[in-house]
CSV table of C-alpha atoms and ligand atoms in Angstrom, one decimal:
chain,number,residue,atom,x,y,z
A,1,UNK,CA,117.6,52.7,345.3
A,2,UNK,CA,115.9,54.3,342.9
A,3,UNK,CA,115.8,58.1,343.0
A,4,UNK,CA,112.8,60.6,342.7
A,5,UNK,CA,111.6,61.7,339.4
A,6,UNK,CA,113.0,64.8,338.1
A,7,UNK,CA,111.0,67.1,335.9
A,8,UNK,CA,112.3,68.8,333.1
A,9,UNK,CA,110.9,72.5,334.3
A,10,UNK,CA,109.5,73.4,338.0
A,11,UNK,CA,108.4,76.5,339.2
A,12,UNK,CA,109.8,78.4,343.1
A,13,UNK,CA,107.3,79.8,344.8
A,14,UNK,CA,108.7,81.0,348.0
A,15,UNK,CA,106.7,81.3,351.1
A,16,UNK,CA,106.9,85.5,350.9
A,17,UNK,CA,105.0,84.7,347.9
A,18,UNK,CA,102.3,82.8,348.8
A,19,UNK,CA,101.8,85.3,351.9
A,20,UNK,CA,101.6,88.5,349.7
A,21,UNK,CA,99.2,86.4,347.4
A,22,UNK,CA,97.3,85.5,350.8
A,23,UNK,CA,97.2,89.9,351.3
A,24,UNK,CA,95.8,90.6,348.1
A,25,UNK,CA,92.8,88.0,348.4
A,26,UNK,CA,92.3,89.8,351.7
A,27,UNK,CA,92.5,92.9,349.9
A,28,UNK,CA,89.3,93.3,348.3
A,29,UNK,CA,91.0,94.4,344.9
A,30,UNK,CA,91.8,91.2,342.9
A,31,UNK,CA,91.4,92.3,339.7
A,32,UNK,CA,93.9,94.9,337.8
A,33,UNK,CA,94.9,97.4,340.0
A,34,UNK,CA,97.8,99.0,342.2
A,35,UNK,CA,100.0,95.7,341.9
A,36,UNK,CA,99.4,95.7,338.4
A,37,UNK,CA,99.9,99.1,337.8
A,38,UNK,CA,103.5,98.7,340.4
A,39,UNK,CA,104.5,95.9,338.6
A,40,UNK,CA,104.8,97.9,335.4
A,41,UNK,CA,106.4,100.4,336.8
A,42,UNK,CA,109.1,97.7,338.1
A,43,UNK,CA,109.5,96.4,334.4
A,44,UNK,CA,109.6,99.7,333.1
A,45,UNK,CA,112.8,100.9,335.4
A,46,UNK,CA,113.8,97.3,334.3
A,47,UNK,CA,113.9,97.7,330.6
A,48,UNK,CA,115.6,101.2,330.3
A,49,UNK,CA,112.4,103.3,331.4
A,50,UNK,CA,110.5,101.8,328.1
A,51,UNK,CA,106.7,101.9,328.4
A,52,UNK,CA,105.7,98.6,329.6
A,53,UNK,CA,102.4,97.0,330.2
A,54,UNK,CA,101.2,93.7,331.4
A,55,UNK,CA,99.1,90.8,330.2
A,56,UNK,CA,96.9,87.7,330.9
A,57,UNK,CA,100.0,85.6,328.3
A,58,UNK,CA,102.8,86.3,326.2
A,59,UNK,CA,100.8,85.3,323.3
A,60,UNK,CA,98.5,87.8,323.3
A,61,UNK,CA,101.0,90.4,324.0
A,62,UNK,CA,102.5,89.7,320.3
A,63,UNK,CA,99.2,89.8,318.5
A,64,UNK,CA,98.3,93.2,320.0
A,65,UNK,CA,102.1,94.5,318.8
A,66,UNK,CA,100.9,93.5,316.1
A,67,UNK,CA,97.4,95.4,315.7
A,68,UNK,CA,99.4,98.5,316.9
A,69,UNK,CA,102.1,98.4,314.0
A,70,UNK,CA,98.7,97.8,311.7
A,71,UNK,CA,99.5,95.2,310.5
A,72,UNK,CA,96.4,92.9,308.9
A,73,UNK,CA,95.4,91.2,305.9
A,74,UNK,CA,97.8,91.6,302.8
A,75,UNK,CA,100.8,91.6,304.9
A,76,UNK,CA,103.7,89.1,305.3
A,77,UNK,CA,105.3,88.5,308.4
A,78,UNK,CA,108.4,86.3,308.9
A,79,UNK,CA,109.5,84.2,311.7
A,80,UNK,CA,111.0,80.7,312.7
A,81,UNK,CA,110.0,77.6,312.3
A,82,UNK,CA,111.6,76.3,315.5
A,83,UNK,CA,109.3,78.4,317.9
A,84,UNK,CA,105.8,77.8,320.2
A,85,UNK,CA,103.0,77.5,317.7
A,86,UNK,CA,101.9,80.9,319.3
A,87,UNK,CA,104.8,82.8,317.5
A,88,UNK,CA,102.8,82.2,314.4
A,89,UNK,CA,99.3,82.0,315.4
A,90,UNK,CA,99.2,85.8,315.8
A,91,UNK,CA,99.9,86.2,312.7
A,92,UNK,CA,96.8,84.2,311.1
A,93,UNK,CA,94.9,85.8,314.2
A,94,UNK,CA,95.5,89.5,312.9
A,95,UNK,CA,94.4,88.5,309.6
A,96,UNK,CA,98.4,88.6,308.0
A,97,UNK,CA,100.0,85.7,306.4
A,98,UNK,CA,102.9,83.8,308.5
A,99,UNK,CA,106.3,82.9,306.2
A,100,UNK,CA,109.1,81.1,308.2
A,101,UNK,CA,112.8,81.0,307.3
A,102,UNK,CA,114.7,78.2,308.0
A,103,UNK,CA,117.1,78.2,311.4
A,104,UNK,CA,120.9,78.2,312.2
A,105,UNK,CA,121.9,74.6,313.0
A,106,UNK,CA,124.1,76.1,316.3
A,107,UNK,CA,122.1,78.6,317.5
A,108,UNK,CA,119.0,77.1,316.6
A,109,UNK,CA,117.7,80.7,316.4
A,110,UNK,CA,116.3,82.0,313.0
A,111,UNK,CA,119.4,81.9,310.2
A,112,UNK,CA,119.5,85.9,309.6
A,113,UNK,CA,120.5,85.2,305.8
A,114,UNK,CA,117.7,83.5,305.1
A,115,UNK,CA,115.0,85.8,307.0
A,116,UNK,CA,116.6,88.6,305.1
A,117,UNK,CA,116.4,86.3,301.9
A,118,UNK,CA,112.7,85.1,302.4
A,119,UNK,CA,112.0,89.4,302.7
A,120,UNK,CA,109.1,90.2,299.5
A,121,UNK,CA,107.5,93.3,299.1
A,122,UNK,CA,104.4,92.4,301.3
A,123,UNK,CA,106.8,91.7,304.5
A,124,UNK,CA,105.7,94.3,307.0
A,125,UNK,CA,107.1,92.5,310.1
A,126,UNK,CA,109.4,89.8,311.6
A,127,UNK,CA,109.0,88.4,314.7
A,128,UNK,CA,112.6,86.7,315.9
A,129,UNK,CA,112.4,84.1,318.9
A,130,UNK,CA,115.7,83.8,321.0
A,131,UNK,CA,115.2,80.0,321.8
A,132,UNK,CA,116.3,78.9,325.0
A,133,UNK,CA,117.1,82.5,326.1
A,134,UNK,CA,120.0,83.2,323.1
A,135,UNK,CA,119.4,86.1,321.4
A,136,UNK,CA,120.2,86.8,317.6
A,137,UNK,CA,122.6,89.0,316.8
A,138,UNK,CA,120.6,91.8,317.5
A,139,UNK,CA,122.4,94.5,315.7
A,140,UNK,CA,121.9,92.2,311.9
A,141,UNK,CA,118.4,91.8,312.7
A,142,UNK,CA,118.0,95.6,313.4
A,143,UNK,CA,120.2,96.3,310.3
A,144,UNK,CA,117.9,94.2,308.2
A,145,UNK,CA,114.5,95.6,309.7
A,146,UNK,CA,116.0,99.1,309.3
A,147,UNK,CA,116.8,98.4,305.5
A,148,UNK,CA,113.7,96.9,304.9
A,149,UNK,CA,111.2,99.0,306.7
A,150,UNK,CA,110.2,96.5,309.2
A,151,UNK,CA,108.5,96.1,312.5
A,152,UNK,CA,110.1,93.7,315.0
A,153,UNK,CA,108.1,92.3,317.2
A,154,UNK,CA,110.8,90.2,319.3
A,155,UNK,CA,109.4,87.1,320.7
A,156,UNK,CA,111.6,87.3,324.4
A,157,UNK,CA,108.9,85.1,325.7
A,158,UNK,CA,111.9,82.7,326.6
A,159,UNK,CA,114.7,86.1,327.1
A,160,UNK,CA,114.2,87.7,330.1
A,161,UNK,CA,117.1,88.8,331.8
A,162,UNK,CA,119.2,87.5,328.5
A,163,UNK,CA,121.7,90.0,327.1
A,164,UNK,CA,123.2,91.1,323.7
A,165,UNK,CA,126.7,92.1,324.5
A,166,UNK,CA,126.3,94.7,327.4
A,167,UNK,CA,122.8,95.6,326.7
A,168,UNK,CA,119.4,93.9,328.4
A,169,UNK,CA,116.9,92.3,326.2
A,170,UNK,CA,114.1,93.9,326.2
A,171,UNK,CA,116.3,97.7,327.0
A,172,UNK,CA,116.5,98.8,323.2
A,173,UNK,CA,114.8,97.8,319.9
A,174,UNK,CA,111.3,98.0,318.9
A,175,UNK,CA,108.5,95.4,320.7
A,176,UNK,CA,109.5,92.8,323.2
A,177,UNK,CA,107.1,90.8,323.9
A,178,UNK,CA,108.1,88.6,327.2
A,179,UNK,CA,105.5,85.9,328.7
A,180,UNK,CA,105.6,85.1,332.5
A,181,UNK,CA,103.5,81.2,332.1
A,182,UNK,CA,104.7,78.7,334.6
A,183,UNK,CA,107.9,77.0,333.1
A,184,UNK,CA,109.6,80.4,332.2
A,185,UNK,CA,112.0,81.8,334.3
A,186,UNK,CA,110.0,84.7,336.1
A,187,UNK,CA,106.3,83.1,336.1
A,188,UNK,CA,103.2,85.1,337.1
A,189,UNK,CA,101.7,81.9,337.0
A,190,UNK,CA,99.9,82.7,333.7
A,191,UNK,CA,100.9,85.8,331.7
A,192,UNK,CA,103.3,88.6,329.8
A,193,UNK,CA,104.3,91.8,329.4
A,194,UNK,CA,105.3,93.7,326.3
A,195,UNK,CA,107.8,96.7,325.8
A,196,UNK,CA,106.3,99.5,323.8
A,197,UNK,CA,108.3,102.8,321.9
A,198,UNK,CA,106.1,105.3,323.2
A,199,UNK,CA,103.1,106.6,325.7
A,200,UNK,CA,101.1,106.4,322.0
A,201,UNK,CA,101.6,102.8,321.6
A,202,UNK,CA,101.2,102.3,325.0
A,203,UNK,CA,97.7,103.9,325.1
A,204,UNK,CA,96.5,101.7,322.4
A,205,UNK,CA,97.8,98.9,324.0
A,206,UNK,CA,95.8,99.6,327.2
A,207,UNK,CA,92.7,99.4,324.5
A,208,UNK,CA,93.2,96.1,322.9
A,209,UNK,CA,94.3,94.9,326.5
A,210,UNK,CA,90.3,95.7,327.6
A,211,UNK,CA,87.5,95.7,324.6
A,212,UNK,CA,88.8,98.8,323.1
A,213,UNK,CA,87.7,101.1,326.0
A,214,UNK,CA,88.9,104.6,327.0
A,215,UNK,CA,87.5,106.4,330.0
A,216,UNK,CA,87.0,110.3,331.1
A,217,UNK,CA,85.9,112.1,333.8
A,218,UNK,CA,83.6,110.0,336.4
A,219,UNK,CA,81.2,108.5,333.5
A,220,UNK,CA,82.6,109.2,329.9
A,221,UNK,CA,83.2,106.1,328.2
A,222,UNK,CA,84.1,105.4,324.6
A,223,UNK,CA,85.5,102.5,322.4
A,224,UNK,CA,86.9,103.2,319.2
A,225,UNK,CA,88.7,99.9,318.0
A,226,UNK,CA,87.7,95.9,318.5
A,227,UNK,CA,89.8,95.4,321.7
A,228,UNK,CA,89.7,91.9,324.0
A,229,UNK,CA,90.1,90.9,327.1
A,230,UNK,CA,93.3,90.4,328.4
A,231,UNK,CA,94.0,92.1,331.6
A,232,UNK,CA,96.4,90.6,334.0
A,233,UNK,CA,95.3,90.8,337.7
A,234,UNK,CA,96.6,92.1,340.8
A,235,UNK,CA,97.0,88.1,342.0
A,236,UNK,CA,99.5,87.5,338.9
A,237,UNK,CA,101.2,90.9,339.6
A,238,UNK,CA,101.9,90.2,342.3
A,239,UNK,CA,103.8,86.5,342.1
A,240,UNK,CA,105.5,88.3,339.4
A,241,UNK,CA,106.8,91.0,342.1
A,242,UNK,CA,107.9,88.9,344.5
A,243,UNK,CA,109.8,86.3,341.7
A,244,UNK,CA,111.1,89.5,339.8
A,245,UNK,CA,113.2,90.2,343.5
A,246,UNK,CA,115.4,87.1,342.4
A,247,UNK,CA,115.7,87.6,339.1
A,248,UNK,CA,119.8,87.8,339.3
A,249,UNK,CA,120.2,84.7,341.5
A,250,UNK,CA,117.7,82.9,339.1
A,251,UNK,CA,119.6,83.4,335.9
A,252,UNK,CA,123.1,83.1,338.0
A,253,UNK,CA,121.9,80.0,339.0
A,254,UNK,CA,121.3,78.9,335.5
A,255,UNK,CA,123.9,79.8,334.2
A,256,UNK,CA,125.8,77.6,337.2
A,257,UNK,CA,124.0,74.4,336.3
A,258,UNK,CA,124.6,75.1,332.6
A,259,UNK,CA,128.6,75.4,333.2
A,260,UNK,CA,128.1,72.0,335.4
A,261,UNK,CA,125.9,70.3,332.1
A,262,UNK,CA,128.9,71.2,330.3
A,263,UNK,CA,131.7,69.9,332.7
A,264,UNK,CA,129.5,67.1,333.1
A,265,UNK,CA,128.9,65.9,329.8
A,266,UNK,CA,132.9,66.6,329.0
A,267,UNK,CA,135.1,67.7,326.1
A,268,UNK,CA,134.6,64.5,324.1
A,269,UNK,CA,130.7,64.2,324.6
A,270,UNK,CA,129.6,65.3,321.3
A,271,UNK,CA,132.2,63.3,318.9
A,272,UNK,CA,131.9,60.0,320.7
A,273,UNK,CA,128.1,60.5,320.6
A,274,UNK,CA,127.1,62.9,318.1
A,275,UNK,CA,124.9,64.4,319.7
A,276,UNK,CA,124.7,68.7,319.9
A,277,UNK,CA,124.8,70.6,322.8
A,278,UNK,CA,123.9,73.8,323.3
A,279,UNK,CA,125.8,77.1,322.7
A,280,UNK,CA,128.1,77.6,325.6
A,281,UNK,CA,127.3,81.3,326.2
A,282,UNK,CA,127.7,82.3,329.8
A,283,UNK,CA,126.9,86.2,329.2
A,284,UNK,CA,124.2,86.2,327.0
A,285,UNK,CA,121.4,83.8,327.7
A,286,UNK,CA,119.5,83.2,330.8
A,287,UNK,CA,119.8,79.4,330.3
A,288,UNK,CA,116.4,78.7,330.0
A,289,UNK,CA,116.6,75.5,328.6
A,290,UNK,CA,119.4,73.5,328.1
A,291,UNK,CA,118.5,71.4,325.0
A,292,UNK,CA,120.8,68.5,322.9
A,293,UNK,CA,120.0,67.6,319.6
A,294,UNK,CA,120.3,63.4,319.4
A,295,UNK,CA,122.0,62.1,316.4
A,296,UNK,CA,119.7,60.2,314.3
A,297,UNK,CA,120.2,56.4,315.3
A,298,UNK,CA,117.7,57.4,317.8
A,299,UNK,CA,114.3,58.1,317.9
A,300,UNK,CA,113.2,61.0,320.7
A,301,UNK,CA,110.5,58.9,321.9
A,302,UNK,CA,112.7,55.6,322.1
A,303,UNK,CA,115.0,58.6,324.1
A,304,UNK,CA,112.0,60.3,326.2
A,305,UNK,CA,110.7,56.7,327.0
A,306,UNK,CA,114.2,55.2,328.3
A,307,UNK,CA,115.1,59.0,330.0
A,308,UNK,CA,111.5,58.3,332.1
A,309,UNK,CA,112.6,54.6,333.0
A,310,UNK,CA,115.4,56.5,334.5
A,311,UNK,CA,113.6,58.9,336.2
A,312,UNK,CA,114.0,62.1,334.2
A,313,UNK,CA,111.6,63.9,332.9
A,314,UNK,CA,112.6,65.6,329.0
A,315,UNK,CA,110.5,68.2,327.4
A,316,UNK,CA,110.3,69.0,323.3
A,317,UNK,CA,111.1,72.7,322.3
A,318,UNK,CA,109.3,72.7,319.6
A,319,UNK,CA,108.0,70.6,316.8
A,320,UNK,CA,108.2,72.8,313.7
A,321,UNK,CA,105.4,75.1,313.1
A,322,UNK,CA,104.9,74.7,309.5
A,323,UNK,CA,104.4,70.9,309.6
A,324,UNK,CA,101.1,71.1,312.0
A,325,UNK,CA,98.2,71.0,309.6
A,326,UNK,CA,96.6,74.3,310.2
A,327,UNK,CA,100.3,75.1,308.0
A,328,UNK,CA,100.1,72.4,306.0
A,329,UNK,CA,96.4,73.5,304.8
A,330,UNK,CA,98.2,77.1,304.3
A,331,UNK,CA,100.4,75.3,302.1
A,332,UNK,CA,103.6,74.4,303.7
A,333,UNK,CA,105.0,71.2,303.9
A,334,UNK,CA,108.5,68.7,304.3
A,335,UNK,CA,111.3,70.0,302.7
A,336,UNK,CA,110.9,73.7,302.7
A,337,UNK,CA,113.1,74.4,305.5
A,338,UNK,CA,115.6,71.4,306.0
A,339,UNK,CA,117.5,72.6,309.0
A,340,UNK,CA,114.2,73.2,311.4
A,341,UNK,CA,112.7,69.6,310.5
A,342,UNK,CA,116.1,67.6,311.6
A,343,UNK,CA,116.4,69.5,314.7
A,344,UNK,CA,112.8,69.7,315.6
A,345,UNK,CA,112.7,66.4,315.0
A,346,UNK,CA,115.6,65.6,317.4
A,347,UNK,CA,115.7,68.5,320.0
A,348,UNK,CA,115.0,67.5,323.5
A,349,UNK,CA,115.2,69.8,326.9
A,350,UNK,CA,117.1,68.9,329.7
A,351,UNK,CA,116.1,69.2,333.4
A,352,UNK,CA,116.8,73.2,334.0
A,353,UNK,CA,114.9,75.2,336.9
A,354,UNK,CA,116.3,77.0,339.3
A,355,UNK,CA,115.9,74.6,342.4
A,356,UNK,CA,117.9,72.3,340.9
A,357,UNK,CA,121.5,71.5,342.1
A,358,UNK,CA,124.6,70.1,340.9
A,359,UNK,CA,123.7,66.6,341.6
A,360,UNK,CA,120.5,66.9,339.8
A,361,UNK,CA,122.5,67.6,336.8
A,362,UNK,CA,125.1,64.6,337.4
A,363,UNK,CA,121.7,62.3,337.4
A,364,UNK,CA,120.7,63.9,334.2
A,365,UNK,CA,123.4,63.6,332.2
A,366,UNK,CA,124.8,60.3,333.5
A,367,UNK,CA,121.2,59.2,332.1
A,368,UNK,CA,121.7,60.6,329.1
A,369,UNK,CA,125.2,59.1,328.4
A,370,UNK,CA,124.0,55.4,329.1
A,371,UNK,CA,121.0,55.6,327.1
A,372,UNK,CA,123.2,57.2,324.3
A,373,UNK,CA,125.7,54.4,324.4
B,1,PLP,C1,106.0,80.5,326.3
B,1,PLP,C2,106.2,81.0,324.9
B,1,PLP,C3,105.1,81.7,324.2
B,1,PLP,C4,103.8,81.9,324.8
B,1,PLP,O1,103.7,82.5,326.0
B,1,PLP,P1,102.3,82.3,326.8
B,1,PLP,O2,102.5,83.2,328.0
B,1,PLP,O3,102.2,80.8,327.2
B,1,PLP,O4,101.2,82.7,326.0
B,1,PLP,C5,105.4,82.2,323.0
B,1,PLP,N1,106.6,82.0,322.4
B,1,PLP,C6,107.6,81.4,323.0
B,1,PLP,C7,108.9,81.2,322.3
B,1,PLP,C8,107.4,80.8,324.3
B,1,PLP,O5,108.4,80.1,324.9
């Protein structure tokens, strides 16, 4: 009996969801309004009582952290290789030149003595990415930024509800930029949010968020920068809500089916296989991905292919960023950082999403082991 295919990512939508979707169609508001403006005052309380506002993707909430710390053409900013290609596409998009260091070969995070060593007088900004939910140790990276006089913009897309020691992503720092797109593990179905240092920041984030526009009294209109469009709306807002209610049983039931990965796959897994797994960190992340790195007699398409005859469905977090030819045109290319090209050649993410159960994982890795032999 063959078993039904198992994706590697799948969004809950409960039925409370779909009916408080069902009253805001009714509503006549569906647009941004009271459940966006609710919804940011849920993240706010959240993250410490740090200004928070919302967007239409966490991609767009980076660039405008960007445009608010000013930064533009002439400036450097540094970040990973091992990342979505929208890490460093709002970089180029501000007009500021993207540099990469190379990763950690465990973490698979950015290695923090190389960022700090890749730091020139131009560097105005670094944007770290906490892959899979692990953070970096956050009090180096705010050591080196602090020494340096740099902006962070922390790409949490992936973090939310991830920890450094006792303190919540997100809580303290400077930006966070968080996205809520379908795969993560609070979806809005598309969207972000970002967490801001002040009601300043916040007002000019409300200005790139919609064409640059600020409104007084019942008619008085101005705009003063180049904003966009990037509202969320009340429909988003309100998925997000609902999901954000369950936030503690989602990342506990992560971090469940990340202990069973690891009971399952057993102490001798990676020696007789050599193969990587992930971190065990059972505080920290959020588990949301669980992700091997193959040794190299195999290729991860001969692997995808052979995991899909078996039913399983494997993602790819990420393909490094400097080897896509937009990069390559701005100059990069093989060799420059050796660590992010072997892993992001051979990194693949298991089945992880909070519907799955125990047996799911069993299937998973039992698949894994026999294609591996
Ligand atoms: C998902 C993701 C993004 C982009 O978020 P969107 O909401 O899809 O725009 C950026 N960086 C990382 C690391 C991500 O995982």
């Amino acid at each position: 009996m063959t078993q039904p295919f198992l994706p590697f990512s799948k969004p809950t939508i409960d039925e409370a969801t779909i009916a408080a979707v069902a009253d805001v169609l009714r509503s006549g508001w569906i647009t941004s309004g009271p459940k966006v403006q609710a919804f940011e005052a849920m993240l706010s309380g959240y993250f410490g009582g740090r200004p928070v506002r919302t967007f239409n993707s966490g991609t767009c909430t980076m660039e405008i952290a960007l445009r608010i710390a000013g930064i533009g053409p002439g400036d450097e900013v540094i970040t990973t290789p091992i990342s979505w290609v929208a890490t460093a596409n709002v970089i180029i998009e501000v007009g500021a030149t993207p540099a990469f260091a190379d990763i950690d070969p465990v973490t698979r995070n950015i290695d923090l003595d190389k960022l700090e060593a890749a730091i020139t007088p131009r560097t105005k900004a670094i944007i770290p990415v906490y892959l899979a939910g692990l953070p970096v140790d956050m009090e180096r990276l705010y050591a080196i930024a602090n020494k340096h006089g740099l902006r962070v913009v922390e790409d949490a897309a992936q973090a939310i509800g991830s920890y450094w020691k006792d303190r919540r992503i997100g809580a303290f720092g400077d930006f966070a930029s968080f996205s809520f797109q379908a795969n993560k593990n609070i979806t809005t179905s598309e969207g972000g949010c970002l967490v801001l240092n002040d009601a300043e920041e916040a007002r000019l984030a409300e200005k790139y968020r919609l064409q640059g526009v600020t409104r007084h009294g019942f008619d008085g209109i101005d705009v003063d920068v180049l904003g966009g469009k990037f509202n969320m709306t009340d429909i988003a807002a309100t998925i997000g809500l609902e999901q954000f209610a369950h936030i503690e049983a989602i990342t506990a039931k992560r971090r469940m089916l990340a202990r069973h990965y690891f009971a399952a796959f057993g102490s001798g897994f990676e020696a007789q296989s050599r193969a990587q797994l992930p971190v065990a960190d059972f505080e920290q992340t959020n588990w949301h991905m669980f992700q091997l790195v193959l040794p190299e007699r195999i290729t991860r398409a001969d692997f995808m292919a052979k995991m899909m005859e078996r039913n399983i469905g494997i993602g790819y977090h990420y393909p490094p960023i400097h080897l896509f030819t937009l990069y390559r045109e701005r100059g990069f290319k093989e060799g420059m950082f050796p660590v992010a090209e072997r892993v992001g050649r051979q990194i693949v993410s298991l089945p992880m999403f909070s519907a799955m159960n125990e047996n799911d994982v069993e299937r998973a890795v039992d698949a894994v082991k026999s294609v591996l032999q």
